[in-house]
Coordinates of C-alpha atoms and ligand atoms in Angstrom, one line a residue:
X272 CA 1.5 -5.4 -5.9
X273 CA -2.0 -3.9 -5.6
X274 CA -3.0 -1.5 -8.3
X275 CA -5.5 1.4 -7.9
X276 CA -6.2 3.2 -11.2
X277 CA -7.2 6.8 -10.7
X278 CA -9.9 8.3 -12.9
X279 CA -8.8 11.9 -12.3
X280 CA -7.4 12.5 -15.7
X281 CA -9.9 10.7 -17.9
X282 CA -12.5 12.1 -20.2
X283 CA -15.5 12.3 -17.9
X284 CA -17.9 11.9 -20.8
X285 CA -16.5 8.4 -21.1
X286 CA -16.6 7.5 -17.4
X287 CA -18.7 4.4 -17.8
X288 CA -16.4 3.0 -20.5
X289 CA -13.3 3.8 -18.3
X290 CA -14.8 2.1 -15.3
X291 CA -15.5 -0.9 -17.4
X292 CA -11.8 -1.1 -18.3
X293 CA -11.0 -1.1 -14.6
X294 CA -13.7 -3.7 -14.0
X295 CA -12.4 -6.2 -16.5
X296 CA -8.8 -5.7 -15.5
X297 CA -6.8 -7.3 -12.7
X298 CA -6.5 -3.9 -10.8
X299 CA -7.8 -4.4 -7.3
X300 CA -9.2 -0.9 -6.4
X301 CA -10.6 2.2 -8.0
X302 CA -9.0 5.4 -6.8
X303 CA -11.1 8.5 -6.4
X304 CA -9.4 11.9 -6.0
X305 CA -11.7 14.4 -4.2
X306 CA -10.5 18.1 -4.2
X307 CA -12.0 21.2 -2.7
X308 CA -10.0 24.1 -4.1
X309 CA -8.9 25.0 -0.6
X310 CA -6.6 22.2 0.6
X311 CA -5.3 21.9 -3.0
X312 CA -5.5 24.5 -5.8
X313 CA -8.0 22.5 -7.9
X314 CA -11.5 21.1 -7.8
X315 CA -12.3 17.6 -9.0
X316 CA -15.6 15.8 -8.2
X317 CA -17.7 14.9 -5.2
X318 CA -20.7 13.0 -4.1
X319 CA -22.9 13.3 -7.2
X320 CA -20.2 11.7 -9.4
X321 CA -19.2 9.1 -6.8
X322 CA -22.8 8.0 -6.4
X323 CA -22.9 7.1 -10.1
X324 CA -19.4 5.5 -10.1
X325 CA -20.6 3.3 -7.3
X326 CA -23.4 1.9 -9.5
X327 CA -21.0 0.8 -12.3
X328 CA -17.8 -0.3 -10.5
X329 CA -17.2 -3.9 -9.4
X330 CA -14.0 -2.9 -7.7
X331 CA -13.8 -1.4 -4.2
X332 CA -13.7 2.4 -4.1
X333 CA -10.6 4.0 -2.5
X334 CA -11.2 7.6 -1.9
X335 CA -8.4 10.1 -1.4
X336 CA -9.7 13.3 0.2
X337 CA -7.7 16.4 -0.6
X338 CA -10.0 18.6 1.3
X339 CA -10.0 20.6 4.6
X340 CA -12.0 19.3 7.5
X341 CA -12.5 15.8 6.0
X342 CA -13.9 14.5 9.2
X343 CA -17.2 16.3 8.4
X344 CA -17.9 13.9 5.4
X345 CA -16.8 10.5 6.7
X346 CA -20.3 9.0 7.0
X347 CA -21.4 10.3 3.6
X348 CA -18.5 8.5 1.9
X349 CA -19.3 5.3 3.8
X350 CA -23.0 5.6 2.8
X351 CA -21.9 5.8 -0.9
X352 CA -20.1 2.5 -0.6
X353 CA -16.5 3.7 -0.3
X354 CA -14.4 1.0 1.2
X355 CA -11.1 2.8 2.0
X356 CA -10.9 6.5 3.0
X357 CA -7.7 8.4 3.1
X358 CA -7.4 11.9 4.8
X359 CA -4.4 14.1 4.7
X360 CA -2.2 14.5 7.7
X361 CA -1.9 18.2 6.9
X362 CA -5.7 18.7 6.9
X363 CA -6.5 17.1 10.3
X364 CA -5.7 18.8 13.6
X365 CA -7.2 15.8 15.4
X366 CA -5.9 13.1 13.1
X367 CA -6.4 10.3 15.6
X368 CA -10.1 11.2 16.1
X369 CA -10.6 11.3 12.3
X370 CA -9.0 7.9 11.8
X371 CA -11.0 6.3 14.6
X372 CA -14.2 7.7 13.1
X373 CA -13.3 6.2 9.7
X374 CA -12.7 2.8 11.3
X375 CA -15.9 2.9 13.3
X376 CA -17.9 3.2 10.1
X377 CA -16.3 0.0 8.9
X378 CA -14.0 1.6 6.2
X379 CA -10.3 1.1 6.0
X380 CA -8.4 4.2 7.2
X381 CA -5.5 5.8 5.4
X382 CA -3.4 8.9 6.0
X383 CA -1.7 10.8 3.2
X384 CA 1.5 12.8 3.4
X385 CA 2.4 15.7 1.3
X386 CA 5.9 15.6 -0.2
X387 CA 7.3 17.9 2.6
X388 CA 5.8 15.9 5.5
X389 CA 8.2 13.4 7.1
X390 CA 7.0 9.8 7.6
X391 CA 8.3 9.8 11.2
X392 CA 5.4 12.1 12.2
X393 CA 3.1 9.1 11.9
X394 CA 5.0 6.8 14.3
X395 CA 2.5 7.2 17.1
X396 CA -0.6 6.5 15.0
X397 CA 0.8 4.0 12.6
X398 CA -0.6 0.9 14.3
X399 CA -4.1 2.3 13.9
X400 CA -3.8 2.8 10.1
X401 CA -4.7 0.4 7.4
X402 CA -2.5 2.3 5.0
X403 CA -0.2 5.4 4.6
X404 CA -0.3 7.2 1.2
X405 CA 3.0 8.8 0.3
X406 CA 2.4 11.5 -2.3
X407 CA 5.1 11.5 -5.0
X408 CA 3.8 14.8 -6.5
X409 CA 2.2 17.8 -4.9
X410 CA -1.5 16.9 -4.6
X411 CA -4.0 18.6 -6.8
X412 CA -3.3 17.5 -10.4
X413 CA -2.8 14.4 -12.5
X414 CA 0.0 14.1 -15.0
X415 CA 2.8 15.7 -12.8
X416 CA 6.4 14.7 -12.6
X417 CA 7.4 12.1 -10.0
X418 CA 9.4 13.5 -7.1
X419 CA 12.3 10.9 -6.6
X420 CA 12.7 11.9 -2.9
X421 CA 9.5 10.0 -2.2
X422 CA 11.4 6.8 -2.7
X423 CA 13.5 7.4 0.4
X424 CA 10.3 8.1 2.3
X425 CA 8.9 4.7 1.4
X426 CA 12.1 3.0 2.5
X427 CA 12.0 4.9 5.8
X428 CA 8.4 4.1 6.4
X429 CA 8.9 0.5 5.6
X430 CA 11.6 0.3 8.1
X431 CA 9.4 1.8 10.9
X432 CA 6.5 -0.6 9.9
X433 CA 8.9 -3.6 10.1
X434 CA 10.4 -2.5 13.4
X435 CA 6.9 -2.1 14.9
X436 CA 5.7 -5.4 13.3
X437 CA 2.8 -3.3 12.0
X438 CA 0.4 -4.5 9.3
X439 CA 0.0 -1.0 7.7
X440 CA 0.3 -0.9 4.0
X441 CA 2.2 1.7 1.9
X442 CA 0.4 3.3 -1.0
X443 CA 2.1 5.7 -3.4
X444 CA 0.4 8.3 -5.6
X445 CA 1.6 10.7 -8.3
X446 CA 3.7 10.2 -11.4
X447 CA 3.6 6.5 -11.1
X448 CA 4.4 4.6 -14.3
X449 CA 6.1 1.3 -15.1
X450 CA 9.5 2.7 -14.2
X451 CA 8.7 4.7 -11.0
X452 CA 6.2 2.0 -9.9
X453 CA 9.0 -0.5 -10.0
X454 CA 11.3 1.7 -7.9
X455 CA 8.5 2.3 -5.4
X456 CA 7.8 -1.4 -5.2
X457 CA 11.5 -2.1 -4.6
X458 CA 11.5 0.4 -1.8
X459 CA 8.5 -1.3 -0.1
X460 CA 5.3 0.1 -1.6
X461 CA 2.3 -2.3 -1.5
X462 CA -0.2 -0.3 -3.5
X463 CA 0.3 1.8 -6.6
X464 CA -2.0 4.6 -7.7
X465 CA -1.8 5.5 -11.4
X466 CA -3.8 7.8 -13.6
X467 CA -2.1 9.3 -16.5
X468 CA 0.2 6.4 -17.3
X469 CA -2.8 4.1 -17.6
X470 CA -5.5 6.2 -19.2
X471 CA -3.2 8.3 -21.5
X472 CA -1.6 5.1 -22.7
X473 CA -2.5 3.8 -26.2
X474 CA -3.9 0.7 -24.7
X475 CA -5.0 1.1 -21.1
X476 CA -6.0 -2.6 -20.7
X477 CA -2.5 -3.6 -21.7
X478 CA -0.9 -0.9 -19.4
X479 CA -2.8 -2.2 -16.4
X480 CA -1.6 -5.7 -17.3
X481 CA 2.0 -4.6 -17.5
X482 CA 1.8 -2.6 -14.2
X483 CA 0.3 -5.7 -12.5
X484 CA 3.1 -7.9 -13.8
X485 CA 5.6 -5.3 -12.5
Ligands
LIG94 C1 -3.0 13.8 -7.4 C2 -3.9 12.6 -7.2 C3 -3.5 11.4 -7.9 C4 -3.5 11.5 -9.4 C5 -2.4 10.7 -9.9 O1 -3.3 14.8 -6.5 O2 -3.8 12.3 -5.8 O3 -4.2 10.3 -7.5 O4 -4.7 11.1 -10.0 O5 -2.3 11.0 -11.2 P1 -1.0 10.6 -12.1 O6 -0.9 9.2 -12.1 O7 -1.4 11.2 -13.4 O8 0.1 11.3 -11.5
LIG95 ZN1 -4.9 10.3 -5.2

Protein backbone atom coordinates (compact mmCIF):
# COMPACT_ATOMS: atom_id res chain seq x y z
CA UNK A 1 0.00 0.00 0.00
CA UNK A 2 1.38 3.36 -1.07
CA UNK A 3 0.89 6.23 1.39
CA UNK A 4 0.63 9.91 0.44
CA UNK A 5 0.46 12.16 3.52
CA UNK A 6 -1.45 15.42 2.88
CA UNK A 7 -0.13 18.62 4.42
CA UNK A 8 -3.49 20.41 4.14
CA UNK A 9 -4.33 20.41 7.82
CA UNK A 10 -0.90 21.04 9.34
CA UNK A 11 0.31 24.17 11.08
CA UNK A 12 1.92 25.96 8.14
CA UNK A 13 4.38 27.72 10.41
CA UNK A 14 5.83 24.26 11.04
CA UNK A 15 5.93 23.22 7.40
CA UNK A 16 9.65 22.36 7.26
CA UNK A 17 9.35 20.16 10.34
CA UNK A 18 6.26 18.43 8.88
CA UNK A 19 8.00 17.75 5.58
CA UNK A 20 10.95 16.31 7.47
CA UNK A 21 8.57 13.88 9.20
CA UNK A 22 7.42 12.73 5.77
CA UNK A 23 11.00 12.60 4.46
CA UNK A 24 12.20 10.28 7.21
CA UNK A 25 9.11 8.06 6.99
CA UNK A 26 8.27 5.16 4.71
CA UNK A 27 5.50 7.15 3.04
CA UNK A 28 6.10 7.20 -0.70
CA UNK A 29 4.58 10.50 -1.81
CA UNK A 30 3.73 13.96 -0.52
CA UNK A 31 0.15 15.02 -1.34
CA UNK A 32 -0.56 18.68 -2.13
CA UNK A 33 -4.15 19.95 -2.13
CA UNK A 34 -4.57 23.01 -4.32
CA UNK A 35 -7.93 24.85 -4.02
CA UNK A 36 -9.22 27.93 -5.79
CA UNK A 37 -12.38 28.94 -3.90
CA UNK A 38 -14.42 28.32 -7.07
CA UNK A 39 -14.34 24.58 -7.72
CA UNK A 40 -14.44 24.04 -3.96
CA UNK A 41 -15.61 26.43 -1.22
CA UNK A 42 -12.13 26.92 0.20
CA UNK A 43 -8.69 28.30 -0.65
CA UNK A 44 -5.50 26.48 0.25
CA UNK A 45 -2.09 27.23 -1.28
CA UNK A 46 -0.48 27.51 -4.68
CA UNK A 47 2.81 28.02 -6.48
CA UNK A 48 4.66 30.19 -3.91
CA UNK A 49 4.20 27.52 -1.22
CA UNK A 50 4.85 24.54 -3.50
CA UNK A 51 8.07 26.15 -4.69
CA UNK A 52 9.42 26.03 -1.13
CA UNK A 53 8.00 22.57 -0.37
CA UNK A 54 9.90 21.34 -3.43
CA UNK A 55 13.20 22.50 -1.93
CA UNK A 56 12.76 20.49 1.26
CA UNK A 57 10.91 17.33 0.23
CA UNK A 58 12.77 14.17 -0.73
CA UNK A 59 9.49 12.47 -1.69
CA UNK A 60 7.81 12.94 -5.06
CA UNK A 61 5.07 15.58 -5.01
CA UNK A 62 1.54 14.43 -5.84
CA UNK A 63 -0.66 17.45 -6.58
CA UNK A 64 -4.46 17.26 -6.40
CA UNK A 65 -6.00 20.23 -8.20
CA UNK A 66 -9.40 21.28 -6.88
CA UNK A 67 -9.56 24.20 -9.29
CA UNK A 68 -11.50 25.15 -12.40
CA UNK A 69 -9.65 25.14 -15.72
CA UNK A 70 -6.71 23.12 -14.37
CA UNK A 71 -5.35 22.71 -17.91
CA UNK A 72 -4.10 26.30 -17.75
CA UNK A 73 -1.52 25.47 -15.10
CA UNK A 74 -0.14 22.07 -16.11
CA UNK A 75 3.28 23.26 -17.25
CA UNK A 76 3.78 25.40 -14.16
CA UNK A 77 3.25 22.39 -11.88
CA UNK A 78 5.73 20.36 -13.91
CA UNK A 79 8.26 23.20 -13.74
CA UNK A 80 7.98 23.19 -9.94
CA UNK A 81 8.93 19.52 -9.91
CA UNK A 82 5.51 17.95 -9.35
CA UNK A 83 5.59 14.29 -10.42
CA UNK A 84 1.92 13.35 -10.41
CA UNK A 85 -0.88 15.73 -11.30
CA UNK A 86 -4.55 14.97 -10.67
CA UNK A 87 -7.38 17.01 -12.15
CA UNK A 88 -11.08 16.66 -11.36
CA UNK A 89 -13.41 15.02 -13.86
CA UNK A 90 -16.00 17.65 -12.91
CA UNK A 91 -13.62 20.53 -13.73
CA UNK A 92 -12.60 19.46 -17.24
CA UNK A 93 -14.85 19.70 -20.30
CA UNK A 94 -12.01 18.28 -22.39
CA UNK A 95 -10.67 15.75 -19.95
CA UNK A 96 -8.84 13.67 -22.56
CA UNK A 97 -6.94 16.73 -23.77
CA UNK A 98 -5.97 17.70 -20.21
CA UNK A 99 -4.75 14.17 -19.45
CA UNK A 100 -2.70 14.03 -22.64
CA UNK A 101 -1.12 17.38 -21.83
CA UNK A 102 -0.14 16.20 -18.35
CA UNK A 103 1.46 13.06 -19.81
CA UNK A 104 3.27 15.02 -22.53
CA UNK A 105 5.04 17.02 -19.82
CA UNK A 106 6.32 13.76 -18.32
CA UNK A 107 4.12 13.80 -15.21
CA UNK A 108 1.86 10.95 -14.12
CA UNK A 109 -1.78 11.77 -14.85
CA UNK A 110 -4.66 11.27 -12.44
CA UNK A 111 -8.37 12.03 -12.56
CA UNK A 112 -10.35 12.64 -9.36
CA UNK A 113 -14.04 11.90 -8.88
CA UNK A 114 -16.35 13.74 -6.50
CA UNK A 115 -18.56 11.51 -4.32
CA UNK A 116 -21.54 11.82 -6.71
CA UNK A 117 -19.61 10.94 -9.88
CA UNK A 118 -19.86 7.27 -10.93
CA UNK A 119 -16.61 5.45 -11.75
CA UNK A 120 -18.16 4.08 -14.95
CA UNK A 121 -17.82 7.55 -16.55
CA UNK A 122 -14.09 6.96 -16.80
CA UNK A 123 -14.29 3.70 -18.76
CA UNK A 124 -13.30 5.28 -22.09
CA UNK A 125 -10.29 7.12 -20.73
CA UNK A 126 -9.14 4.67 -18.08
CA UNK A 127 -6.29 3.14 -20.07
CA UNK A 128 -4.70 6.59 -20.43
CA UNK A 129 -4.65 7.24 -16.68
CA UNK A 130 -1.87 6.45 -14.24
CA UNK A 131 -4.37 6.73 -11.40
CA UNK A 132 -7.95 7.50 -10.47
CA UNK A 133 -8.56 9.36 -7.22
CA UNK A 134 -11.81 8.45 -5.51
CA UNK A 135 -12.90 11.18 -3.11
CA UNK A 136 -14.31 9.75 0.10
CA UNK A 137 -15.36 13.22 1.36
CA UNK A 138 -16.62 16.27 -0.51
CA UNK A 139 -13.40 18.00 -1.59
CA UNK A 140 -12.47 21.28 0.03
CA UNK A 141 -11.55 20.56 3.63
CA UNK A 142 -9.42 18.26 5.72
CA UNK A 143 -10.80 16.49 8.75
CA UNK A 144 -14.19 15.47 7.34
CA UNK A 145 -16.10 12.26 7.93
CA UNK A 146 -15.47 9.35 5.56
CA UNK A 147 -18.35 8.59 3.15
CA UNK A 148 -18.73 4.75 3.24
CA UNK A 149 -20.35 4.66 -0.22
CA UNK A 150 -16.85 5.34 -1.65
CA UNK A 151 -15.87 1.76 -0.76
CA UNK A 152 -18.33 0.41 -3.31
CA UNK A 153 -16.90 2.78 -5.92
CA UNK A 154 -13.43 1.35 -5.32
CA UNK A 155 -14.76 -2.21 -5.75
CA UNK A 156 -16.51 -1.25 -8.99
CA UNK A 157 -13.50 0.60 -10.37
CA UNK A 158 -11.19 -2.30 -9.51
CA UNK A 159 -13.50 -4.62 -11.41
CA UNK A 160 -13.38 -2.41 -14.53
CA UNK A 161 -9.58 -2.13 -14.25
CA UNK A 162 -9.22 -5.90 -13.96
CA UNK A 163 -11.59 -6.56 -16.86
CA UNK A 164 -9.61 -4.20 -19.08
CA UNK A 165 -6.27 -5.51 -17.78
CA UNK A 166 -5.42 -1.88 -17.20
CA UNK A 167 -2.44 -0.71 -15.09
CA UNK A 168 -4.32 2.25 -13.60
CA UNK A 169 -3.94 2.65 -9.84
CA UNK A 170 -6.71 3.59 -7.42
CA UNK A 171 -6.05 6.39 -4.93
CA UNK A 172 -8.47 7.27 -2.15
CA UNK A 173 -8.66 10.61 -0.38
CA UNK A 174 -10.72 11.95 2.53
CA UNK A 175 -11.33 10.71 6.05
CA UNK A 176 -8.71 7.98 5.71
CA UNK A 177 -7.45 6.54 8.98
CA UNK A 178 -6.26 3.09 10.06
CA UNK A 179 -9.78 1.67 9.92
CA UNK A 180 -11.13 3.28 6.72
CA UNK A 181 -7.74 2.82 5.04
CA UNK A 182 -7.94 -0.93 5.68
CA UNK A 183 -11.47 -1.09 4.23
CA UNK A 184 -10.35 0.83 1.13
CA UNK A 185 -7.30 -1.42 0.72
CA UNK A 186 -9.52 -4.50 0.96
CA UNK A 187 -11.76 -3.02 -1.76
CA UNK A 188 -8.77 -2.59 -4.08
CA UNK A 189 -7.22 0.82 -3.35
CA UNK A 190 -3.50 1.09 -4.13
CA UNK A 191 -2.72 4.55 -2.70
CA UNK A 192 -4.03 6.13 0.51
CA UNK A 193 -4.04 9.89 1.11
CA UNK A 194 -4.23 10.88 4.77
CA UNK A 195 -3.95 14.25 6.45
CA UNK A 196 -5.77 14.63 9.75
CA UNK A 197 -5.28 11.05 10.93
CA UNK A 198 -1.49 11.45 10.58
CA UNK A 199 -0.80 15.03 11.58
CA UNK A 200 -3.36 15.32 14.36
CA UNK A 201 -2.13 12.06 15.87
CA UNK A 202 -0.05 12.28 19.01
CA UNK A 203 2.88 10.72 17.17
CA UNK A 204 2.74 11.27 13.39
CA UNK A 205 5.88 9.16 12.75
CA UNK A 206 4.24 6.22 14.49
CA UNK A 207 0.91 6.77 12.71
CA UNK A 208 2.65 6.69 9.31
CA UNK A 209 4.38 3.46 10.36
CA UNK A 210 1.07 1.91 11.39
CA UNK A 211 -0.68 2.98 8.18
CA UNK A 212 2.17 1.56 6.11
CA UNK A 213 1.93 -1.75 8.00
CA UNK A 214 -1.83 -1.78 7.28
C1 LIG B 1 -9.77 17.21 0.71
C2 LIG B 1 -8.36 16.89 0.27
C3 LIG B 1 -7.68 15.85 1.06
C4 LIG B 1 -7.50 16.18 2.50
C5 LIG B 1 -7.64 14.90 3.24
O1 LIG B 1 -10.37 18.05 -0.20
O2 LIG B 1 -8.38 16.42 -1.07
O3 LIG B 1 -6.44 15.47 0.49
O4 LIG B 1 -6.28 16.76 2.83
O5 LIG B 1 -7.66 15.23 4.54
P1 LIG B 1 -8.16 14.25 5.69
O6 LIG B 1 -7.22 13.10 5.68
O7 LIG B 1 -8.06 15.12 6.86
O8 LIG B 1 -9.57 13.87 5.34
ZN1 LIG C 1 -6.38 15.58 -1.87
